[in-house]
PDB file of C-alpha atoms and ligand atoms in Angstrom:
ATOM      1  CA  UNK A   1     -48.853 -38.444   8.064  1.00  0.00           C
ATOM      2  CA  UNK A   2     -51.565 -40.831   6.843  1.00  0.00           C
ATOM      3  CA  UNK A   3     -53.720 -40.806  10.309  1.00  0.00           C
ATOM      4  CA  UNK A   4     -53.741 -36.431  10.168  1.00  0.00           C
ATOM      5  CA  UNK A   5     -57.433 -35.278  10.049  1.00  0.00           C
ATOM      6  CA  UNK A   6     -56.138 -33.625   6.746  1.00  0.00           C
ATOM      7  CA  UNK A   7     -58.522 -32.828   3.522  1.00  0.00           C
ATOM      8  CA  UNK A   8     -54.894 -33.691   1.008  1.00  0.00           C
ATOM      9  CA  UNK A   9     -56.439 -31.658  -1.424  1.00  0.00           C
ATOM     10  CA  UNK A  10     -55.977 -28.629   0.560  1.00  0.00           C
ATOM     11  CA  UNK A  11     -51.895 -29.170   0.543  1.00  0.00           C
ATOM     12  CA  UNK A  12     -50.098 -27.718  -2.377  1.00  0.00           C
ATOM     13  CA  UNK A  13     -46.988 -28.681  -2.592  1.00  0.00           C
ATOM     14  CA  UNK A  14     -44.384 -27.563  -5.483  1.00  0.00           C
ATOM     15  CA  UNK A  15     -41.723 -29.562  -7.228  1.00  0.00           C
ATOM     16  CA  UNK A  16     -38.677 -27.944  -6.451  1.00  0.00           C
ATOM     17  CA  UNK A  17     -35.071 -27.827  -8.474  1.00  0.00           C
ATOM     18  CA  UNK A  18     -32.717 -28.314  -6.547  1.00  0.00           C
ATOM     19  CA  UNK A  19     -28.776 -28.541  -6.862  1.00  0.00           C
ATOM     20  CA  UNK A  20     -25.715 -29.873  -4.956  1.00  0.00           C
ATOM     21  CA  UNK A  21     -23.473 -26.436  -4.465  1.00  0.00           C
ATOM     22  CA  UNK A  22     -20.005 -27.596  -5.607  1.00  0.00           C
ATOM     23  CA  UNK A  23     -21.315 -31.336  -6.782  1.00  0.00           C
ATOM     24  CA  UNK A  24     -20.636 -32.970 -10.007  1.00  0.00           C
ATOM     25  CA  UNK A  25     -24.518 -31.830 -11.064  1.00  0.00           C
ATOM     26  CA  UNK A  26     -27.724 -30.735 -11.095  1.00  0.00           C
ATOM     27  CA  UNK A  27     -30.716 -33.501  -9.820  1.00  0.00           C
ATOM     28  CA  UNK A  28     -33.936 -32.204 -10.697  1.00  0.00           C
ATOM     29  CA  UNK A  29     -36.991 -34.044  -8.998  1.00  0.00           C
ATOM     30  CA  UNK A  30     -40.101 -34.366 -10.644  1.00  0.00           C
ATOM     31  CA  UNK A  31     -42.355 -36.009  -8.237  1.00  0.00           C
ATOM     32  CA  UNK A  32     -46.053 -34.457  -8.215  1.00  0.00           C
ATOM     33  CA  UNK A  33     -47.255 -33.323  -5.087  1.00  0.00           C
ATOM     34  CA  UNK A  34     -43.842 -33.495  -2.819  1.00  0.00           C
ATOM     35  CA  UNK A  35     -40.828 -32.358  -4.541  1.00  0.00           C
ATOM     36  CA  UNK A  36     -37.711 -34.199  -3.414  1.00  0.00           C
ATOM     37  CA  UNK A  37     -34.095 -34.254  -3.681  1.00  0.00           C
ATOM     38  CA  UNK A  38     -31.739 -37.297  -4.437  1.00  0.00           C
ATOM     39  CA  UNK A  39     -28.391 -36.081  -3.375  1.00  0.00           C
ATOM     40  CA  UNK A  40     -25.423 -38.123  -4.403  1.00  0.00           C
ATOM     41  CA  UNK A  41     -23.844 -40.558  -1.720  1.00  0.00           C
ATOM     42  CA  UNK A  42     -20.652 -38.780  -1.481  1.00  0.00           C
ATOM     43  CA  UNK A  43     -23.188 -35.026  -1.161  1.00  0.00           C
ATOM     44  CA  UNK A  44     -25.039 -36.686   1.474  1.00  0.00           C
ATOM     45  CA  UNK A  45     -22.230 -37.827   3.653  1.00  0.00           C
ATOM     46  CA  UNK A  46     -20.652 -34.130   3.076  1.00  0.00           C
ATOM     47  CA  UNK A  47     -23.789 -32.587   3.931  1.00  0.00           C
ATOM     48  CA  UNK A  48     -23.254 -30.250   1.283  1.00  0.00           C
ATOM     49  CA  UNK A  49     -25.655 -27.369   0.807  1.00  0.00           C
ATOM     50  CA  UNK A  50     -28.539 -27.310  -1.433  1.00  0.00           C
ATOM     51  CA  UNK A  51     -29.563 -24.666  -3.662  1.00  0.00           C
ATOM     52  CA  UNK A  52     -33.164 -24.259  -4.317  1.00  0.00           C
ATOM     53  CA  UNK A  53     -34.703 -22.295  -6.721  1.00  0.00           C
ATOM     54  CA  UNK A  54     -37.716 -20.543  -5.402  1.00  0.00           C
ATOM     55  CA  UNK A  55     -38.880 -18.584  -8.760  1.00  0.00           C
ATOM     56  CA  UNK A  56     -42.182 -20.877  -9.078  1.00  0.00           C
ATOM     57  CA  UNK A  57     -43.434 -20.804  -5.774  1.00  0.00           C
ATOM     58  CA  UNK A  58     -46.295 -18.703  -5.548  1.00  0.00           C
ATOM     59  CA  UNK A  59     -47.821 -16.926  -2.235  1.00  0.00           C
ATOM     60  CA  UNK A  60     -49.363 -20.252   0.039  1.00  0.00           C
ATOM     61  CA  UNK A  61     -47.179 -22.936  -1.362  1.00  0.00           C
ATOM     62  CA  UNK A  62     -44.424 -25.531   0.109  1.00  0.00           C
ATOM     63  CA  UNK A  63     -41.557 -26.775  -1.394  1.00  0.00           C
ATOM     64  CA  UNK A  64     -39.994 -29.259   0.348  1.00  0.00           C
ATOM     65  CA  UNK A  65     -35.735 -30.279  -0.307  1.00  0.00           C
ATOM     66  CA  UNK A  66     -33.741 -32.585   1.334  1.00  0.00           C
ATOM     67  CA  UNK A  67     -30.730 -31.619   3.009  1.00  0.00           C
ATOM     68  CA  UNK A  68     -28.253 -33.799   5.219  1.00  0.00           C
ATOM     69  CA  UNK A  69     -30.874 -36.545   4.912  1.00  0.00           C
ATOM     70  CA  UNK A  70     -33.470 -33.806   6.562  1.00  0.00           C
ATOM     71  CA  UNK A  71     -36.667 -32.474   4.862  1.00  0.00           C
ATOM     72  CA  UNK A  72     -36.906 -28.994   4.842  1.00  0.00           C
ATOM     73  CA  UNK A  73     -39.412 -27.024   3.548  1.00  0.00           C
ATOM     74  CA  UNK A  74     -39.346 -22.984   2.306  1.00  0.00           C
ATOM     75  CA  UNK A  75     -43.122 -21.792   2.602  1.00  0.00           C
ATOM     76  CA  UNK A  76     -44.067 -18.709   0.701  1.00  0.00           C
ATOM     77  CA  UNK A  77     -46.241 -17.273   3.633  1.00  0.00           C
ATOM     78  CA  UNK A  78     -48.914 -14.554   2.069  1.00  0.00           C
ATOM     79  CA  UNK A  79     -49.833 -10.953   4.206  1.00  0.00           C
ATOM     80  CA  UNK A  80     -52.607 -12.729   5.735  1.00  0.00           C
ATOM     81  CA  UNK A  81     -50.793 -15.584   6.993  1.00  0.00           C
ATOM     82  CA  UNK A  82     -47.993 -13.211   8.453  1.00  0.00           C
ATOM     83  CA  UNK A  83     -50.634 -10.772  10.462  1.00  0.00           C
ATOM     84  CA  UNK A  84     -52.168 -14.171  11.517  1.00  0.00           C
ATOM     85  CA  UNK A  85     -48.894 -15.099  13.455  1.00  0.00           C
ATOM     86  CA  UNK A  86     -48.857 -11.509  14.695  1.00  0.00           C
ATOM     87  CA  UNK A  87     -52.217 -11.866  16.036  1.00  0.00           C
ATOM     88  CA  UNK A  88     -51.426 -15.061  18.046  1.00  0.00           C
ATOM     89  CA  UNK A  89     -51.225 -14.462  21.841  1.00  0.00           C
ATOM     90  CA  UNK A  90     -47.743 -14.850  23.689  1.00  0.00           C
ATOM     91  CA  UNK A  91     -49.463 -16.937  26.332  1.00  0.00           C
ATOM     92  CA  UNK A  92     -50.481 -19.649  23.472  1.00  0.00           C
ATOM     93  CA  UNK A  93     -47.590 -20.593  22.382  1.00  0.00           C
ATOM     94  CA  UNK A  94     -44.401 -21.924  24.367  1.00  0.00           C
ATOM     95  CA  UNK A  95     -41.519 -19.914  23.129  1.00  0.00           C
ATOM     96  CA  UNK A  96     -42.905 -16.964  21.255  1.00  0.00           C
ATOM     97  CA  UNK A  97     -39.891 -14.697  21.111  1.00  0.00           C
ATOM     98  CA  UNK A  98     -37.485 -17.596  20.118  1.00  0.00           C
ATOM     99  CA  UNK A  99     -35.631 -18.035  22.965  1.00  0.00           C
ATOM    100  CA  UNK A 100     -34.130 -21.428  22.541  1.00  0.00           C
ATOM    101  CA  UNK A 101     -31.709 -22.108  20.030  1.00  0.00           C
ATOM    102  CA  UNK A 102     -33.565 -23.447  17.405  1.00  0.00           C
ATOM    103  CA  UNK A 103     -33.027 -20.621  15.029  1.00  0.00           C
ATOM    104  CA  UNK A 104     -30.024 -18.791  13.532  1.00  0.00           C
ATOM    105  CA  UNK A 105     -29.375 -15.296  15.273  1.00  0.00           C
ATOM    106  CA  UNK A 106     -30.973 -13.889  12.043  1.00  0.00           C
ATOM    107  CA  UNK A 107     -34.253 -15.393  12.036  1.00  0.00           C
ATOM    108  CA  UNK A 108     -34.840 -15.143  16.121  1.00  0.00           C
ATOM    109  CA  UNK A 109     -37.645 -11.703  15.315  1.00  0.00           C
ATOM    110  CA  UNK A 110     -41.438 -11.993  14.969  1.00  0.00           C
ATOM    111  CA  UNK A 111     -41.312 -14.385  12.108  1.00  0.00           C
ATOM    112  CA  UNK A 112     -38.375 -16.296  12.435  1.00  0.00           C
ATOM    113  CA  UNK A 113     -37.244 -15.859   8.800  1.00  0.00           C
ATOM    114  CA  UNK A 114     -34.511 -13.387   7.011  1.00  0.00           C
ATOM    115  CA  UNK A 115     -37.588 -11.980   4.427  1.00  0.00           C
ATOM    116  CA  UNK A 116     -40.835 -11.946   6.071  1.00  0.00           C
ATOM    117  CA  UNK A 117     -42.783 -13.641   3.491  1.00  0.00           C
ATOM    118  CA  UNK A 118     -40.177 -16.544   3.060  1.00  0.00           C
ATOM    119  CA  UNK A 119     -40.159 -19.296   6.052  1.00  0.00           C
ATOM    120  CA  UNK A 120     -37.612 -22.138   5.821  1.00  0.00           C
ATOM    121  CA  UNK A 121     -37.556 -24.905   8.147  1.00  0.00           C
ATOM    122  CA  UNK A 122     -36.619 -28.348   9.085  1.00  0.00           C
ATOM    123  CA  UNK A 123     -40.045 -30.116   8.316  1.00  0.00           C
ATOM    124  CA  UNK A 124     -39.368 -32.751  11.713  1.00  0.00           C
ATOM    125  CA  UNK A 125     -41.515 -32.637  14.785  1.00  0.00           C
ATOM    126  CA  UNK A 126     -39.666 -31.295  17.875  1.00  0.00           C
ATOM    127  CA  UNK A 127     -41.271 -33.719  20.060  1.00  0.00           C
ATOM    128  CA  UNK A 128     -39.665 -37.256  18.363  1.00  0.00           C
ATOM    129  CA  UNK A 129     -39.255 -36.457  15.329  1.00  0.00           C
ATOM    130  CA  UNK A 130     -42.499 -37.174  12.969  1.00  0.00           C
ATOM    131  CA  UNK A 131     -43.223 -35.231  10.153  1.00  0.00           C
ATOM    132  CA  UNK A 132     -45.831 -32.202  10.953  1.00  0.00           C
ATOM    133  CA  UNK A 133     -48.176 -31.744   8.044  1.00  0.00           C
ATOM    134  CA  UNK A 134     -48.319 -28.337   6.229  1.00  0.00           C
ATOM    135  CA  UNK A 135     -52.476 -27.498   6.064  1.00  0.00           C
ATOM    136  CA  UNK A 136     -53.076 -24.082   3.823  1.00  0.00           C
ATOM    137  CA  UNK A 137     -56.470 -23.769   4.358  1.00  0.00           C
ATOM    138  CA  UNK A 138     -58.844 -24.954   6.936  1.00  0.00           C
ATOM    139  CA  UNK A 139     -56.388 -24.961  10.070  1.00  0.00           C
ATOM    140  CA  UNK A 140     -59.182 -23.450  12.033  1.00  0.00           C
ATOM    141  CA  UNK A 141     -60.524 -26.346  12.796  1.00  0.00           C
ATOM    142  CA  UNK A 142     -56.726 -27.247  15.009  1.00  0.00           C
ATOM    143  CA  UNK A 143     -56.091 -24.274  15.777  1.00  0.00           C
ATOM    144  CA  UNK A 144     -59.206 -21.214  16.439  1.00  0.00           C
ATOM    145  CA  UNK A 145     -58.652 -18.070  14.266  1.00  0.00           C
ATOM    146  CA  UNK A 146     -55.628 -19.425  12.492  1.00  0.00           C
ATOM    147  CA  UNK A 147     -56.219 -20.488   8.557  1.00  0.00           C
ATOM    148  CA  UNK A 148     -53.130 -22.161   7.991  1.00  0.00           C
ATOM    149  CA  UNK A 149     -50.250 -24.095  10.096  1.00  0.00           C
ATOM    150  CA  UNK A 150     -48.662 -27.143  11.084  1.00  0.00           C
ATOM    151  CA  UNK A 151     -49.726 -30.378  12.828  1.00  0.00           C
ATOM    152  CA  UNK A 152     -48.281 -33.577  13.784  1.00  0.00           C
ATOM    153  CA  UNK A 153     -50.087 -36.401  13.685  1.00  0.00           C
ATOM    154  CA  UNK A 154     -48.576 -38.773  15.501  1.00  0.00           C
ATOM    155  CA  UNK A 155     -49.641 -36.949  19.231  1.00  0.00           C
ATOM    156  CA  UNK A 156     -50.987 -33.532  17.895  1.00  0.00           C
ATOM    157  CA  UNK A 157     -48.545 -31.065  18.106  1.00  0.00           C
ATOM    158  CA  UNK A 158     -49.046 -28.197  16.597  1.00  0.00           C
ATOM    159  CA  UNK A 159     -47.136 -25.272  15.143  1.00  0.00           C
ATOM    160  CA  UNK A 160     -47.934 -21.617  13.985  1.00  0.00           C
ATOM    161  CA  UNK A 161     -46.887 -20.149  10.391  1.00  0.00           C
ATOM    162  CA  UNK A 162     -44.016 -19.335  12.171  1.00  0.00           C
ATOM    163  CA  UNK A 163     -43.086 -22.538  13.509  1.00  0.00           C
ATOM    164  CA  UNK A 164     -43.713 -21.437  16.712  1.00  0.00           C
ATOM    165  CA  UNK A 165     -45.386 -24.453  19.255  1.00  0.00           C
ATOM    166  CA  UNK A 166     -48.652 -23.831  20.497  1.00  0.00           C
ATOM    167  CA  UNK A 167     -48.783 -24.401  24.480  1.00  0.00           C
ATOM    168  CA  UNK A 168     -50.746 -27.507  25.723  1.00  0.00           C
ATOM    169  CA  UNK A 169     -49.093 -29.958  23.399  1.00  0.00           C
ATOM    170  CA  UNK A 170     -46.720 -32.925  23.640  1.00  0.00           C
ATOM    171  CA  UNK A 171     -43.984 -31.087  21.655  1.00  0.00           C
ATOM    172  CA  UNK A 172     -41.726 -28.481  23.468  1.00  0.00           C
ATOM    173  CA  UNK A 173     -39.895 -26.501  21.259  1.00  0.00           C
ATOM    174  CA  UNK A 174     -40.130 -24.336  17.865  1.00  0.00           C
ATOM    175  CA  UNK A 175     -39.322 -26.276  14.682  1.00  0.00           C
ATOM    176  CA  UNK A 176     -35.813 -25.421  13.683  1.00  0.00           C
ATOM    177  CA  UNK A 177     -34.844 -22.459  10.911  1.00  0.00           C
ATOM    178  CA  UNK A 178     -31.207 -24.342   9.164  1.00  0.00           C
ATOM    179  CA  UNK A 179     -28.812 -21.933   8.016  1.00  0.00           C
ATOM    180  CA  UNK A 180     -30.022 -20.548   4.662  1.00  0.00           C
ATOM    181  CA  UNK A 181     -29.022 -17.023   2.941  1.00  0.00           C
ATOM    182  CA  UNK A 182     -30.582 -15.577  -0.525  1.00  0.00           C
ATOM    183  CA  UNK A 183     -27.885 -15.855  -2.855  1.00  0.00           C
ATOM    184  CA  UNK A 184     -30.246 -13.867  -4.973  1.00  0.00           C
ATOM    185  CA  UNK A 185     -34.290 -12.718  -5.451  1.00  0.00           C
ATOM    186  CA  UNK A 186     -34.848 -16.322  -6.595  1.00  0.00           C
ATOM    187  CA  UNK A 187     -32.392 -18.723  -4.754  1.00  0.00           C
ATOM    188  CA  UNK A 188     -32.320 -19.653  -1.203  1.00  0.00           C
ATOM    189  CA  UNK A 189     -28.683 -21.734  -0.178  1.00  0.00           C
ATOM    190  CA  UNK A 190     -29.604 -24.322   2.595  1.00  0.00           C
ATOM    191  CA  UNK A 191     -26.957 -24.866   4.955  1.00  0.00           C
ATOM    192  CA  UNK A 192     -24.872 -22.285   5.190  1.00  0.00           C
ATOM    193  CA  UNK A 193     -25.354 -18.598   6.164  1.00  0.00           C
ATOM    194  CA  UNK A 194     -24.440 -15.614   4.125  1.00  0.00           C
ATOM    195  CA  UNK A 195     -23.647 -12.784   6.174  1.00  0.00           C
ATOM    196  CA  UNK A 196     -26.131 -10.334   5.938  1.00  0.00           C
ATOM    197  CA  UNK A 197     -28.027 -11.870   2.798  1.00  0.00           C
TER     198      UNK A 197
HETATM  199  S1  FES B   1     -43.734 -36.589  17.132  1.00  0.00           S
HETATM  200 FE1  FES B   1     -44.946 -34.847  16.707  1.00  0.00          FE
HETATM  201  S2  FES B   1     -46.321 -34.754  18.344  1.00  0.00           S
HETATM  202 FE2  FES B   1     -45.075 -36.465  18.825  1.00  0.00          FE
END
């Protein structure tokens, strides 16, 4: 991420608490800028779900959690940034209606998410497997008439608010939406879905 044409003052990231669902306890990170999640051995080789608690994040912001040894990041998206990926032509991007299997059947619609405003995602490049930087402001410059998105630095792929691909890069295929479900207002599971919530 070090070589992105990225202003790192622009990225707002937001610790995130996070818990093991059915571990032996809660690990908090506390690391400014990128939260993070240190799973216990015997959690990570389970792959066990993480709960994150979402009641901090406010309208713009990334957190980012770790789960089976993955990051994945829940992005509050505001109104703008949703009628921005409604604005985005079909014919500039490579899968715009979801197509492949990189989503859950619940989050293949317009913005590939259970509640509109809420976008989780694996945060790994679909082209091999870098990690696409989240810029919040100033994404005009990648992508015209688009404030915000994602871009890989390591051969320029780039992504809407949506995770959606943009044609005419290396990468070919939407970033992937994990299982997740609301257990309530404030807390998104990661890793397993929950019916209808
Ligand atoms: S790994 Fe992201 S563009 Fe190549």
């Amino acid at each position: 991420m070090s070589n992105a044409p990225v202003d790192n003052s622009r990225r707002r990231f937001l610790t995130a608490a996070t818990s093991v669902v059915g571990g032996a306890g809660v690990v908090a990170a506390a690391v400014p800028f990128i939260a993070s999640w240190n799973p216990s051995t015997r959690a990570k080789s389970a792959g066990a779900p993480v709960e994150v608690d979402i009641t901090k994040i406010e309208p713009g912001q990334l957190i980012r959690v770790e789960w089976r040894s993955k990051p994945v990041w829940i992005v509050y998206r505001t109104p703008k940034m949703l009628e921005q990926i409604s604005s985005i032509s079909e014919d500039n991007l490579k899968d715009a209606n979801s197509t492949a299997d990189q989503q859950p059947e619940y989050a293949r619609n317009a913005y590939r998410s259970k509640k509109e405003e809420i976008f989780v995602a694996v945060g790994i490049c679909t082209h091999l497997g870098c990690s696409p930087s989240y810029l919040s402001d100033g994404y005009q410059e990648i992508v015209e008439g688009q404030d915000s998105g994602f871009y890989c630095p390591c051969h320029g792929s780039k992504f809407d608010m949506a995770g959606r691909v943009f044609s005419g890069v290396p990468a070919g295929a939407n970033l992937q939406v994990p299982p997740h479900y609301f257990v309530n207002d404030t807390t998104i599971l990661i890793g397993e879905d929950g019916g209808a919530a």
